[in-house]
Amino acid sequence: MATNRIVPFFNYPAVFGSDEQALTDIFVDVGRRGAFIQQRDLDEFERRIAKFVGAKYVLGIANATDALHLAMRAIGIGPGDEVIFCSHTMVATAAAVHFAGGIPVPVNCGADHLIDPQAVEDAVTDKTKAILPTQLNGRTCDMEAIQNIADQHGLRIIEDAAQALGSKFKGRCAGTFGAAACISFYPAKTLGCLGDGGCVITNDDDVYNKLKQLRDHGRDESGEVRLWGLNSRLDNLQAAILNHKLSHYEAAIERRREIAKQYDAKLRDLPQLVLPPSTDSDPRHFDIYQNYELEAEDRDQLRAYLEEQGVGTLVQWGGKAVHQFRDLGFTQQLFYTDRLFEKLLMLPMNTSLSNEDISYVCGCVRGFYANESSNAAA
Ligand SMILES: Cc1ncc(COP(=O)(O)O)c(C=O)c1O
């Protein structure tokens, strides 16, 4: 069958092209001011993100991986400390614990692909120091359950909210529940810059003061070096670009939620799929749909068929949960996650998509399963 439309999974040139003049003007403005490192655009961005999520402090960091790693160090995670995280996440989540000297302990996710509170409870030992839930795909975990476990065992919470800027649980934004959290501004993120970028969110004065030094060679405001630090500041140019994009962010989230509603309406009757929670399925959650990750029977065949039809899809993390990277030393058996990873697939989800694109994608998915059942009947 001839392809009548191309729907890439993500279209980087289109994202730039749709805003080319404004982005070029920002580049020229920042360049003419020579405002490259720790300038007013970064200060303004940090203040605006803090206000947006309802937190006391935000610090721009070079990327979310560094943000998590430095946050681990700022709360005092060190050699021998166990930190429990969900294996359905980017390897960066575990790397942050590793580079702070701690031991990352992977656990299963639940049916909504987020960390399973019971699995967390089961993994707590006398070496556990923190819980590190990933607010995956733009959805915030049941933070009440996570908080209860943390309180019961005296553990800190650090959120990997790389994918969840503006996502809420019970009206409270991801990134504001624990001692600290990270957000990623990688170009394909809901708020993406033109390269790498990230930030830490915290309400804790001590964590904030340490992180400010950790991201800047360990220096305090007088230039005195107080601790071993990194060079991991968010570039001022990226902050200026993000300031511009932040002004349109709420509309971008609304559009993502609208796309999710369209996928839901057009695909929910297919018994071969398990769709992500719909926008109105649970009033405690406000999801921003960083990704539209579903479970599909015959996932690999569906994916190949969609590619033939011009539809780009993605299997997150290259198809492996973190505990499956055995070269990193993981030995845990997580059967639920292993089985889930045979079915996971992400459909295109971004603001470059038109309603016609969504209809086309859904038509192709339906076509695949219709062909499958007529082949089975023949
Ligand atoms: C869940 C999660 N954690 C951490 C990261 C790392 O973010 P960054 O690429 O900004 O370092 C990502 C980025 O994809 C992510 O999705």
mmCIF file with all atom_site columns, C-alpha atoms and ligand atoms in Angstrom, residues 63-65 89-90 92-93 134 160 162-163 184 186 189 197 317, ligand 1:
data_model
loop_
_atom_site.group_PDB
_atom_site.id
_atom_site.type_symbol
_atom_site.label_atom_id
_atom_site.label_alt_id
_atom_site.label_comp_id
_atom_site.label_asym_id
_atom_site.label_entity_id
_atom_site.label_seq_id
_atom_site.pdbx_PDB_ins_code
_atom_site.Cartn_x
_atom_site.Cartn_y
_atom_site.Cartn_z
_atom_site.occupancy
_atom_site.B_iso_or_equiv
_atom_site.pdbx_formal_charge
_atom_site.auth_seq_id
_atom_site.auth_comp_id
_atom_site.auth_asym_id
_atom_site.auth_atom_id
_atom_site.pdbx_PDB_model_num
ATOM   1  C CA . ASN A 1 63  ? 21.388 18.705 31.755 1.00 0.00 ? 63  ASN A CA 1
ATOM   2  C CA . ALA A 1 64  ? 19.037 16.647 33.921 1.00 0.00 ? 64  ALA A CA 1
ATOM   3  C CA . THR A 1 65  ? 21.575 13.850 34.427 1.00 0.00 ? 65  THR A CA 1
ATOM   4  C CA . THR A 1 89  ? 13.437 4.911  33.353 1.00 0.00 ? 89  THR A CA 1
ATOM   5  C CA . MET A 1 90  ? 16.453 6.269  31.564 1.00 0.00 ? 90  MET A CA 1
ATOM   6  C CA . ALA A 1 92  ? 20.630 8.446  33.706 1.00 0.00 ? 92  ALA A CA 1
ATOM   7  C CA . THR A 1 93  ? 18.429 7.992  36.800 1.00 0.00 ? 93  THR A CA 1
ATOM   8  C CA . THR A 1 134 ? 10.577 8.803  37.870 1.00 0.00 ? 134 THR A CA 1
ATOM   9  C CA . ASP A 1 160 ? 13.342 12.332 38.458 1.00 0.00 ? 160 ASP A CA 1
ATOM   10 C CA . ALA A 1 162 ? 12.901 15.025 33.665 1.00 0.00 ? 162 ALA A CA 1
ATOM   11 C CA . GLN A 1 163 ? 9.717  14.244 31.695 1.00 0.00 ? 163 GLN A CA 1
ATOM   12 C CA . SER A 1 184 ? 15.233 18.020 31.447 1.00 0.00 ? 184 SER A CA 1
ATOM   13 C CA . TYR A 1 186 ? 16.483 18.138 26.024 1.00 0.00 ? 186 TYR A CA 1
ATOM   14 C CA . LYS A 1 189 ? 11.095 17.374 25.945 1.00 0.00 ? 189 LYS A CA 1
ATOM   15 C CA . GLY A 1 197 ? 19.682 21.683 29.406 1.00 0.00 ? 197 GLY A CA 1
ATOM   16 C CA . TRP A 1 317 ? 15.335 3.431  26.185 1.00 0.00 ? 317 TRP A CA 1
HETATM 17 C C1 . LIG B 2 .   ? 13.357 9.973  32.884 1.00 0.00 ? 1   LIG B C1 1
HETATM 18 C C2 . LIG B 2 .   ? 14.615 10.682 32.464 1.00 0.00 ? 1   LIG B C2 1
HETATM 19 N N1 . LIG B 2 .   ? 15.581 10.885 33.363 1.00 0.00 ? 1   LIG B N1 1
HETATM 20 C C3 . LIG B 2 .   ? 16.712 11.536 33.046 1.00 0.00 ? 1   LIG B C3 1
HETATM 21 C C4 . LIG B 2 .   ? 16.916 12.006 31.772 1.00 0.00 ? 1   LIG B C4 1
HETATM 22 C C5 . LIG B 2 .   ? 18.206 12.696 31.450 1.00 0.00 ? 1   LIG B C5 1
HETATM 23 O O1 . LIG B 2 .   ? 17.987 14.008 30.980 1.00 0.00 ? 1   LIG B O1 1
HETATM 24 P P1 . LIG B 2 .   ? 19.131 14.784 30.212 1.00 0.00 ? 1   LIG B P1 1
HETATM 25 O O2 . LIG B 2 .   ? 19.162 14.257 28.809 1.00 0.00 ? 1   LIG B O2 1
HETATM 26 O O3 . LIG B 2 .   ? 18.694 16.230 30.257 1.00 0.00 ? 1   LIG B O3 1
HETATM 27 O O4 . LIG B 2 .   ? 20.409 14.566 30.932 1.00 0.00 ? 1   LIG B O4 1
HETATM 28 C C6 . LIG B 2 .   ? 15.941 11.822 30.790 1.00 0.00 ? 1   LIG B C6 1
HETATM 29 C C7 . LIG B 2 .   ? 16.139 12.308 29.412 1.00 0.00 ? 1   LIG B C7 1
HETATM 30 O O5 . LIG B 2 .   ? 15.711 11.731 28.455 1.00 0.00 ? 1   LIG B O5 1
HETATM 31 C C8 . LIG B 2 .   ? 14.749 11.148 31.148 1.00 0.00 ? 1   LIG B C8 1
HETATM 32 O O6 . LIG B 2 .   ? 13.774 10.943 30.264 1.00 0.00 ? 1   LIG B O6 1
#
